[in-house]
Coordinates of C-alpha atoms and ligand atoms in Angstrom, one line a residue:
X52 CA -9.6 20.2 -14.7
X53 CA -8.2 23.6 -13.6
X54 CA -7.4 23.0 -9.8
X55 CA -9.6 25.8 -7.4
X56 CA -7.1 24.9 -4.8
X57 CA -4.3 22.7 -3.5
X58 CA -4.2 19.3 -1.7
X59 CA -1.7 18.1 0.9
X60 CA -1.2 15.4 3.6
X61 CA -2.0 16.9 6.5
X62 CA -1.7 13.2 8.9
X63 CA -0.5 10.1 8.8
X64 CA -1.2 6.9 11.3
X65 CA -0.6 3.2 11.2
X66 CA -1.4 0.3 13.1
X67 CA -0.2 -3.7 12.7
X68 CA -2.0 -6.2 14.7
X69 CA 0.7 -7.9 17.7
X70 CA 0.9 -11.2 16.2
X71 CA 4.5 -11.4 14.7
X72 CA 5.1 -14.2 12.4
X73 CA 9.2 -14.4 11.6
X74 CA 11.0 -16.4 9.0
X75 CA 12.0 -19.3 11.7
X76 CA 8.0 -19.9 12.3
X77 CA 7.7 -20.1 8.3
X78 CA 10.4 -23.0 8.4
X79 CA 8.5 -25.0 10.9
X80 CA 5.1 -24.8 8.7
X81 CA 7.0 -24.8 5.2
X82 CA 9.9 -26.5 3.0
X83 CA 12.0 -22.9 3.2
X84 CA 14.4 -21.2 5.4
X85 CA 14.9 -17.8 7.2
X86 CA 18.4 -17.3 4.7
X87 CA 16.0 -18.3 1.3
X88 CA 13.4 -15.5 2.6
X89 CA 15.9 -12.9 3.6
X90 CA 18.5 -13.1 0.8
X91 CA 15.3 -13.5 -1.5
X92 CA 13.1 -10.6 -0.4
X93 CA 14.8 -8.8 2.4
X94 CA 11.6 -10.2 4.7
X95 CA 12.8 -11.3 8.5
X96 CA 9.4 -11.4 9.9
X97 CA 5.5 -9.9 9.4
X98 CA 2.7 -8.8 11.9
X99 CA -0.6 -11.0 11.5
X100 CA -3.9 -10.9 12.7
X101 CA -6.0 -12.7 14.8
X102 CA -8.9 -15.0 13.9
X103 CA -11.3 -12.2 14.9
X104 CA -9.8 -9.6 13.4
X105 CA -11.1 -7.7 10.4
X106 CA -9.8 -5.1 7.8
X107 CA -11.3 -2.5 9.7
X108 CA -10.5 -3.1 12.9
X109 CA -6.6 -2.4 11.8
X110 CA -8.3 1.0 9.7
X111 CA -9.8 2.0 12.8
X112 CA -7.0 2.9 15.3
X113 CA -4.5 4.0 12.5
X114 CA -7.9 6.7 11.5
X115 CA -7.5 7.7 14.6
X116 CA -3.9 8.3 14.9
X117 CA -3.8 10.0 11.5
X118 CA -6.8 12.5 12.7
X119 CA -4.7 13.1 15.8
X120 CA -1.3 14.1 13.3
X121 CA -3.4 16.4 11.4
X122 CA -5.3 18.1 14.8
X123 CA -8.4 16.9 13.7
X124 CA -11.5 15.2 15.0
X125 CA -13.8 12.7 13.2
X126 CA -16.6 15.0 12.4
X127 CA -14.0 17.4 10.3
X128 CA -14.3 14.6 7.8
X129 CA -16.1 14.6 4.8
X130 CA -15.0 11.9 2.6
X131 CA -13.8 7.9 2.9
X132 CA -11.7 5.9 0.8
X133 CA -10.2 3.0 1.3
X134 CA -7.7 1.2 -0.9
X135 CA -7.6 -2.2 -0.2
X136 CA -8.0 -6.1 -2.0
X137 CA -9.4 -7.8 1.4
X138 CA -11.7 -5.5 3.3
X139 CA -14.0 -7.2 6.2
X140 CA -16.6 -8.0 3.2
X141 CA -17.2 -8.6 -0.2
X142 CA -19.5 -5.7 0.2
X143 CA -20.6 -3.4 2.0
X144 CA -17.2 -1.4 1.6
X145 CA -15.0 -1.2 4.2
X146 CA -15.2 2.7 4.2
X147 CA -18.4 2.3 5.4
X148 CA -17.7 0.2 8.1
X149 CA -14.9 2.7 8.9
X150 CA -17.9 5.6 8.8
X151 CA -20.1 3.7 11.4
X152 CA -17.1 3.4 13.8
X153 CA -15.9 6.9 13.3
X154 CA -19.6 7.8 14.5
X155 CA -20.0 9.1 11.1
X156 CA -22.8 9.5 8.6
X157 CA -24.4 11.2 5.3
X158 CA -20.7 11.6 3.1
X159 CA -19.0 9.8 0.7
X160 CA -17.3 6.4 1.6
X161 CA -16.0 3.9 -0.6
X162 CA -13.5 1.5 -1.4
X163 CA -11.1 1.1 -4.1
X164 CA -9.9 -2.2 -5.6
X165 CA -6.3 -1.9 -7.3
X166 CA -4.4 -3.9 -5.7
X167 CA -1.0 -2.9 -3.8
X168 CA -1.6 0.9 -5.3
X169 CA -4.8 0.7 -3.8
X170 CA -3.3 3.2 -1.3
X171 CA -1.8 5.2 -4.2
X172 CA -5.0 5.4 -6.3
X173 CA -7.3 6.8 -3.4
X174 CA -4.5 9.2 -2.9
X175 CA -4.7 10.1 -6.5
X176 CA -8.6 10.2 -6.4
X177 CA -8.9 12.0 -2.6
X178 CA -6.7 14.5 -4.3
X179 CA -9.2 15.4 -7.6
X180 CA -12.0 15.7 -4.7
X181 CA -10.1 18.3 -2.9
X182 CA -8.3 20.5 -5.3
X183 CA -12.1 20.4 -7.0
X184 CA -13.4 22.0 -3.8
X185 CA -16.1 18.9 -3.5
X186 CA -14.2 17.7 -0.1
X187 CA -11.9 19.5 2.4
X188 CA -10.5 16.6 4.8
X189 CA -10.7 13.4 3.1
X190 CA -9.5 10.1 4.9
X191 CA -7.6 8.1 2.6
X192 CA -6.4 4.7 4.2
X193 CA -4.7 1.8 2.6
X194 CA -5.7 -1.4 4.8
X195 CA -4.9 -5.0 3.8
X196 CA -5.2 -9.1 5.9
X197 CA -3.6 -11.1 3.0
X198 CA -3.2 -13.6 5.4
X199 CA -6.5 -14.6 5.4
X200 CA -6.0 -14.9 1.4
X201 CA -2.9 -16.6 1.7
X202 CA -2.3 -20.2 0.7
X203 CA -0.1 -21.6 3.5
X204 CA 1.3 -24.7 1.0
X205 CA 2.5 -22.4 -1.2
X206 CA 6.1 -21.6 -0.5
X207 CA 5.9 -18.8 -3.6
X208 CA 3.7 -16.9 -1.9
X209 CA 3.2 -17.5 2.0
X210 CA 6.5 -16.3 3.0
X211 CA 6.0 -12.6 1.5
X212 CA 2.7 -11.4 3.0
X213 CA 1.7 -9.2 6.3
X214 CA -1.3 -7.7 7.9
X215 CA -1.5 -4.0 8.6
X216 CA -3.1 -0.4 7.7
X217 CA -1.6 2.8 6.9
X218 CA -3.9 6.3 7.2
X219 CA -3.7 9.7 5.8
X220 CA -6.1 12.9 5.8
X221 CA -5.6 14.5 2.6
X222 CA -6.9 18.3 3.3
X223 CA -7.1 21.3 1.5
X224 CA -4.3 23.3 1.7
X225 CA -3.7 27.1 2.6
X226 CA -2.5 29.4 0.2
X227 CA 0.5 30.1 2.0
X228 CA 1.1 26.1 2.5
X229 CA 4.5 24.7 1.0
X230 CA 2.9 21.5 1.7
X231 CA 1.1 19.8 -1.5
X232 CA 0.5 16.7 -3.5
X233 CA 2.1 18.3 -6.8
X234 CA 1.5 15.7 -8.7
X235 CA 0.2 11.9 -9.4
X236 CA 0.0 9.1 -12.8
X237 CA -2.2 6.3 -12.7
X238 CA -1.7 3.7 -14.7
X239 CA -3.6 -0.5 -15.3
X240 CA -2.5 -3.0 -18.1
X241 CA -5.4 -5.7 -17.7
X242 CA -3.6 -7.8 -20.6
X243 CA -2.0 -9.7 -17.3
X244 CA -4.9 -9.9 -15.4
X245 CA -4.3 -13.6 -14.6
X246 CA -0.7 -13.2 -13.3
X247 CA -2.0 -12.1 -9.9
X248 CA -5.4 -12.9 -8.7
X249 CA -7.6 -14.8 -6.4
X250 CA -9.7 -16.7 -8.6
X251 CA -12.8 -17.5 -6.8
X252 CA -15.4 -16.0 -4.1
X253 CA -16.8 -13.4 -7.2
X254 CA -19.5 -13.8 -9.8
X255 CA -16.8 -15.6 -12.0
X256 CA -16.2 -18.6 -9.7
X257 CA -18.6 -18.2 -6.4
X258 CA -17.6 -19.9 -3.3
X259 CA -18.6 -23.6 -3.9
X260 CA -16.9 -27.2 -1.8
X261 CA -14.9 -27.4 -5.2
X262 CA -13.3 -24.1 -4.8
X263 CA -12.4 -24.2 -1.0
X264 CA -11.0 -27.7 -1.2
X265 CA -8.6 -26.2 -4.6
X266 CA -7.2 -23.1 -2.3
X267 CA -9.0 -20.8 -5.5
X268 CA -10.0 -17.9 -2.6
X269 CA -6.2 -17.3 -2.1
X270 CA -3.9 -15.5 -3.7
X271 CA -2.3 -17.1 -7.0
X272 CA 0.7 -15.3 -8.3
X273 CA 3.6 -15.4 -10.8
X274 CA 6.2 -14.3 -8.9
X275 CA 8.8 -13.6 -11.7
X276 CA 6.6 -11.8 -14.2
X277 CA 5.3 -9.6 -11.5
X278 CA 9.0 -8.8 -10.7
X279 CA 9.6 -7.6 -13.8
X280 CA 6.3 -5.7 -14.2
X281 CA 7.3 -3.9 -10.7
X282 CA 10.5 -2.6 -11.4
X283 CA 9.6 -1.7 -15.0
X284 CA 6.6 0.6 -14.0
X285 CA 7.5 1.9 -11.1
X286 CA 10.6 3.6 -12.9
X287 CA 7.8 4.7 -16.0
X288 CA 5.3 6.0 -13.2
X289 CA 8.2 7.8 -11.5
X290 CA 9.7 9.4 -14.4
X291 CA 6.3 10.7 -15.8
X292 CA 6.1 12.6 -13.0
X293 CA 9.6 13.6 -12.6
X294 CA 9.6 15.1 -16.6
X295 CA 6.3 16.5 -16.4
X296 CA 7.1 18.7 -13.1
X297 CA 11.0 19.3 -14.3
X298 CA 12.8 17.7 -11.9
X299 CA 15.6 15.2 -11.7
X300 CA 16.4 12.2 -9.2
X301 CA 18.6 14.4 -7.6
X302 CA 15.6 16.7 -6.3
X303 CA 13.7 13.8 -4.5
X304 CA 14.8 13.6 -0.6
X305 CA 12.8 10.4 -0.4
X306 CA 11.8 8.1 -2.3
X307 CA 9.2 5.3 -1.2
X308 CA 8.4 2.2 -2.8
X309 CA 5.7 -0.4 -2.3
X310 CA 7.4 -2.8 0.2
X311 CA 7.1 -6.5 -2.1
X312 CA 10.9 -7.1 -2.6
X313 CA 13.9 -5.8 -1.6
X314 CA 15.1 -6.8 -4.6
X315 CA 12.6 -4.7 -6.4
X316 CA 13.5 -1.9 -4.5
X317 CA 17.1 -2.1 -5.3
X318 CA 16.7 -2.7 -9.0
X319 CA 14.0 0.3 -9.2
X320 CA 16.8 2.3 -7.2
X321 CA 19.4 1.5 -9.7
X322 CA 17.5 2.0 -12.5
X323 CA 16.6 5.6 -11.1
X324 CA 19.8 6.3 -9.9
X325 CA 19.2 7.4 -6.7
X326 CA 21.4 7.5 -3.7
X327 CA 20.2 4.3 -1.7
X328 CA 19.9 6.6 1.9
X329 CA 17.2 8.4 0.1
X330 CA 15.0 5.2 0.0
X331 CA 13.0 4.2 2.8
X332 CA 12.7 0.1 3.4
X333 CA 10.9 -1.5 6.2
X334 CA 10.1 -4.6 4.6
X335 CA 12.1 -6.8 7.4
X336 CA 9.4 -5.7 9.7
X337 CA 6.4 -6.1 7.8
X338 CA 6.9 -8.2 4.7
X339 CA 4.5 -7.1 1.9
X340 CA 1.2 -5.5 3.3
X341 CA 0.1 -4.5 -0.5
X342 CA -1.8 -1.7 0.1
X343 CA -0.6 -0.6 3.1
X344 CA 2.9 -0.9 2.7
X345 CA 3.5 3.2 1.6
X346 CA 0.9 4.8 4.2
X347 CA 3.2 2.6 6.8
X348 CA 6.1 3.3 5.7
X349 CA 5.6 7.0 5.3
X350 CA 3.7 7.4 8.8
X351 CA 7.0 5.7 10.5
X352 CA 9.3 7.4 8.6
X353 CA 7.2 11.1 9.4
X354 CA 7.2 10.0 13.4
X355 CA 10.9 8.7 13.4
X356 CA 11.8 12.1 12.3
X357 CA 13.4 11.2 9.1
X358 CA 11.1 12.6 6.8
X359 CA 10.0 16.4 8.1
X360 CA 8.3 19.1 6.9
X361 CA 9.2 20.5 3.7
X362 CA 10.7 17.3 2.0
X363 CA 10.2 16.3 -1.9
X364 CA 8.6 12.5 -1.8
X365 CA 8.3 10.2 -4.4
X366 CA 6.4 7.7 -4.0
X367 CA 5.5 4.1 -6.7
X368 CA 3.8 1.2 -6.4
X369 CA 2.5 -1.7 -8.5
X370 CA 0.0 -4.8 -8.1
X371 CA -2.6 -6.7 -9.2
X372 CA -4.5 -5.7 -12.1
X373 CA -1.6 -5.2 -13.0
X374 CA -2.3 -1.4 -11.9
X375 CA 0.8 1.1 -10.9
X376 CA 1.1 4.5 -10.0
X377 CA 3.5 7.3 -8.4
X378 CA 2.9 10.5 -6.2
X379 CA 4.5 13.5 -6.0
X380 CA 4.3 15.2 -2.5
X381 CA 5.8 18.0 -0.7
X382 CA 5.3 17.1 3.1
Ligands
ACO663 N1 11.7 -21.1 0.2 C1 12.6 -21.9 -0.4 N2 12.7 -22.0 -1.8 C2 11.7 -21.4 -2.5 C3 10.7 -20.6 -1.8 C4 10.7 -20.5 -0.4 N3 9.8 -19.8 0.3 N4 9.8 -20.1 -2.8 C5 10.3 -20.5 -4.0 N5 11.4 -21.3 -3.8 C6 12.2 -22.0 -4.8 C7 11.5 -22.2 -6.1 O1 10.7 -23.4 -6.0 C8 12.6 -22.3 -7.1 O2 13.2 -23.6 -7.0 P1 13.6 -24.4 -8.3 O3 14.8 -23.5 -8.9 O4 14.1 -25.7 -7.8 O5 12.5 -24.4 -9.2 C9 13.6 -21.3 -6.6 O6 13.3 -21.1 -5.2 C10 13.6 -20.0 -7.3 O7 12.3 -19.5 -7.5 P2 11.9 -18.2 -8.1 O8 10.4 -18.1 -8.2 O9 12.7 -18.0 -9.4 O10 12.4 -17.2 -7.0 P3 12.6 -15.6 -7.1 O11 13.9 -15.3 -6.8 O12 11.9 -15.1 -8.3 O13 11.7 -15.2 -5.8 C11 9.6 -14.2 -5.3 C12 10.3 -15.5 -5.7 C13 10.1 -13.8 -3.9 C14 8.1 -14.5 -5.2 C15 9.8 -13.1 -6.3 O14 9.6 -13.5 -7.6 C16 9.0 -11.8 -6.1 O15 9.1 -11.2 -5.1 N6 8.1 -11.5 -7.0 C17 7.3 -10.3 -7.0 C18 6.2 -10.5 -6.0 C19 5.3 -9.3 -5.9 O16 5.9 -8.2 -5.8 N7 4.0 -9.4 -5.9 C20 3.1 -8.3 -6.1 C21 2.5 -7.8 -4.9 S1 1.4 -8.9 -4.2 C22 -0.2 -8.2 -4.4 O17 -0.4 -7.3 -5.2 C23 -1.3 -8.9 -3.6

């Protein structure tokens, strides 16, 4: 496709619910400890919702802050997408919930299932919409409650995940803009499918007594493949992106990585070779919010002041599928 124009971020938001759960509540509901989980992951604690709330009702408020960053209202819109594995239901989408309670109608709204990149592939997609001259302001959010799919017996897993939603307007960009997405790979290898899935609640296994009493509607993962996997594609997604637009690590100011592990993100940032102040972690604060984690993390990196107009971002991500992906932005 021959691009009729250019595509930028022009807002970011984010919003966690005010439930905190930390490491010492995990060791009174759990065989683990607060020292296993940090030395382990880098996790100290993760914001969680309540009973009543729904993935939209975190996408909501972080819409609205992202609209505000970018100086626009709800009716500038003209496109939805939403990455995310656990939206309010099965169906309708979750974008179209997020329409209705924008006050919106009659566009485009969707949601895309690719696990953590969920974020990362609307990105990729919102962008083709926009440099194509279909859209002009397209909400892209990334909006995930895991820990309603979370198996609270299982050590492996219910230490590691958080609730929360990150939210960015990806608009169409001036000619005299230095701002852009230059560039974005997507990638899936659905060979390892089964290392990462919730097995039942689709047309495979529906929801039956037999299901609910196995946990099969929560998430089942193997932790130590998917490690590998992470840091392996993250650094292939990055340097696709890196080679094809002639750069080296040395360019990037900033590079963010889906939040899982910090040990993922270290062993990704030694294998890149990048200077570890150039890598943005929050994962203390939030644990893994898979599809959220990079719209969060760049939204309270872009408010803190850190990141600023102008700077070369890298950002990766992998997850279940097993999908990955990286972006290429100029904020
Ligand atoms: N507390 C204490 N001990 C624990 C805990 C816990 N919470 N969990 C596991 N252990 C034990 C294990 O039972 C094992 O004990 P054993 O040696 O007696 O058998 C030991 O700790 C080591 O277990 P490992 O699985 O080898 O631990 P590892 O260092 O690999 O860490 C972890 C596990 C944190 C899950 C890691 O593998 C990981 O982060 N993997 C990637 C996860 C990920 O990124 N997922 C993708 C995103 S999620 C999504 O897309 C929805």
């Amino acid at each position: 496709m021959i691009a009729k124009y250019n595509a930028k971020i022009s807002g970011t938001g984010h919003y966690v619910p005010d439930k905190i759960l930390t490491n010492f509540d995990l060791e009174k509901m759990i065989d683990t400890t607060d020292e296993w989980i940090r030395t382990r992951t880098g996790m100290v604690e993760r914001h969680v919702v309540t009973e009543d709330q729904a993935a939209s009702d975190l996408a909501y408020p972080a819409s609205l802050k992202a609209l505000e960053a970018a100086n626009l209202k709800p009716k500038d819109l003209d496109m939805i997408i939403v990455g995310t594995i656990s939206g309010d239901h099965p169906f309708p989408s979750t974008a179209c919930i997020l329409q209705k309670k924008l006050g919106l109608k009659n566009f485009p709204a969707f949601d895309v299932s690719a696990g953590c990149p969920g974020w990362l592939y609307s990105a990729n997609i919102a962008k083709q919409f926009v440099e194509n001259g279909v859209a002009k302001n397209i909400l892209v959010v990334g909006v995930e409650i895991l820990t309603k799919i979370t198996n609270y017996n299982d050590r492996n897993t219910c230490i590691l995940f958080g609730d929360g939603a990150g939210a960015t307007i990806i608009s169409r960009a001036e000619s005299k803009d230095i701002s852009r997405i230059i560039d974005s790979e997507i990638t899936a290898d659905g060979t390892h499918y089964e290392l990462l899935i919730q097995e039942a609640g689709g047309s495979r296994m529906p929801a039956s007594k037999e299901s609910v009493k196995k946990n099969l509607h929560t998430c089942y993962m193997e932790g130590n493949k998917i490690f590998k996997f992470a840091v392996k594609s993250m650094d292939s997604m990055c340097d696709i992106v890196m080679k094809r637009n002639k750069l080296d690590v040395t360019s990037i100011d900033w590079l963010i990585t889906h939040q899982a592990n910090m040990r993922i993100i270290e062993a990704l940032g030694r294998k890149m070779r990048i200077d570890s102040n150039k890598v943005i972690v929050n994962i203390e604060k939030y644990g893994n919010t898979s599809s959220a984690t990079i719209p969060i993390a760049l939204d309270e990196a872009i408010r803190s002041g850190k990141i600023r107009h102008g700077d070369l971002i890298l950002m990766a991500s992998f997850g279940a599928g097993l999908t990955s992906g990286s972006l290429l932005i100029r904020l």
